[in-house]
């Protein structure tokens, strides 16, 4: 510190004789300071060697010392390098002596080849030399006045000595020798290797102070060469790291050259690079547009000079590509939630809908069994027990119930997405990730669709995968057509009882679940049409036929004569195990009956609905959401009229009646009704007789079964009856005697495969009819009118529809 103060004082003024007398003393100061630098380096190397001995021996210790205790920019090293220009005092002899101490280490090639302690020595000495050459005003902002001028003069003398010794020329030659002229292309590997050389950062760090005042020091001849500036400018665009601030040092070098009066050259170089980058970007954009069949067209501007333009352009589609775009086929069916494609662009790949399936118990003793055995022997003559005993009986079991939000996805896309999610940093289970793709709705299975381009084998594999997923949720024994019939039965019962579809899955509603119905029928038809499914078809048809024959023998059809109607009224329906089979066999008819067979069975099913509807509802003792037989609440009960959906409530006419759309042949006018039924609704509603109360309670109990029957009736028409959008093939025309066993099956299969979108469109009309016609029903007159059988009921000998139903159910 005393030496620094004395040096500053002598630089500020004094006689020439005194300065000459002090040269020897200043020379000793220089030697002492350089010796101090050496001691600091050795101490840092020793400390670093002890700290890094376990990591890498001598090389590890040297590297640690160079990076730590003897860093020229820290501590005492920084203080000494700040003093060295002062003690040199601008004297040529002292300046030469000072620079000569660092000159042996200015061989940049040797620095690149040095290893171990030699590499640490080169790095330390080059770092110290860079600090010595740094601008004094940058190192010490507190210098002011004459002292600052003296410091600048001392630094200029050191720079001039370095330039005369060839430091600037050596650094410029090093850059030209090791870096190619162009950064990209084939020389990219050479450029990357050059960036890894240890001396690169030191070269740039030494050239930065030499570039300031290059005209005075003579360094501009070496630094302003085009080949040098081109490489420095390329290094300027190089990203800097904490260890090597190459980009920052190159940018500082060019800025010093600008300040030294070379701003025109530096700015021109930067503008040229910017223009080349812009041109490369435009060329790449043009190549991309060309690959897409597009091009840039100038925008006409009427206000510009003739022959000129606004300089703006717009992207247009080429004529060839525009014609090709017009030929592209739009996806008319389902599309995948992952890839956004359907059968048009990914033919042959099965699609499916995410579903949630759970196991639920069947109604106790379906078809009779123990419950039927408990009845007295004379009760066998009851129509309900006759119908129940015809099924063969059996203990209660399990089935599946399925709901959906109807988000569709390719089976392959689901597998690939699941595999990707399992490899994430936080892995996801298969159905956890599927829940996200399913609009946050729970899912544990994929219900496949048999599309027009999907082979039977591919669909069969997806069907097997679905049943594996369903049995993983809970095993249920039975043939697949039987399990599917119960699954569809429970789904339609949700509509009939206005049950929630999202209790377990937390998503999905009426529309999405109704869209699943045709694909349930499709899977059941596939199982029955398969070669191994033929015995199951015969067995189920035999059971269905026996059921209908027993029912028809027990009591006549809905248009039975008065004697048969009286016989049926004398034997009212009682609760029995066979009442569940009513809903099951109506769904089974959807799988097995042709349109003609359904037309024959429809009156029988309707009479059973009117006769057994309340008992059939009471037989469902478990809620749809239950998974164990311990739940006591009934599945089907008298739905509260106040809990009716707002859509249903708002669709009534002012008089309280529904406003269905029926054909003229089915519509019944007020003049055709008996006098008791043609009275105003207010008079009927105001009656407080016990008969009216019994009729209202009976209708509420029968209402779910009536809605269920209406839905099955409409589905029979939608899935099987001829439609103009499905022209009949030349070989599919039925014979003159009627339908063959396979003609309607093949027609329904083709309808569900190739015209499923038309089927889904008609299901939308069914949903509107359900909400506007079926849900607002309030009495038997309206219900039979909607079903188109009111005239038949009146012709059966009853004074009104209510009396007719009351005689069937035994309360009138």
Coordinates of C-alpha atoms in Angstrom, one line a residue, residues 117 156 278 295 383 396 409 453 495 525 609 672 686:
X117 CA 0.0 -28.0 -13.3
X156 CA -1.1 2.8 -22.7
X278 CA -33.4 -12.8 -42.6
X295 CA -46.8 -19.6 -52.3
X383 CA -100.7 -65.5 -15.3
X396 CA -79.9 -64.8 -8.3
X409 CA -60.7 -43.1 -29.4
X453 CA -63.7 -50.9 -42.8
X495 CA -84.2 -43.7 -18.7
X525 CA -75.7 -59.6 -32.6
X609 CA -96.5 -54.1 -19.0
X672 CA -114.2 -40.7 -29.9
X686 CA -110.8 -32.0 -9.0

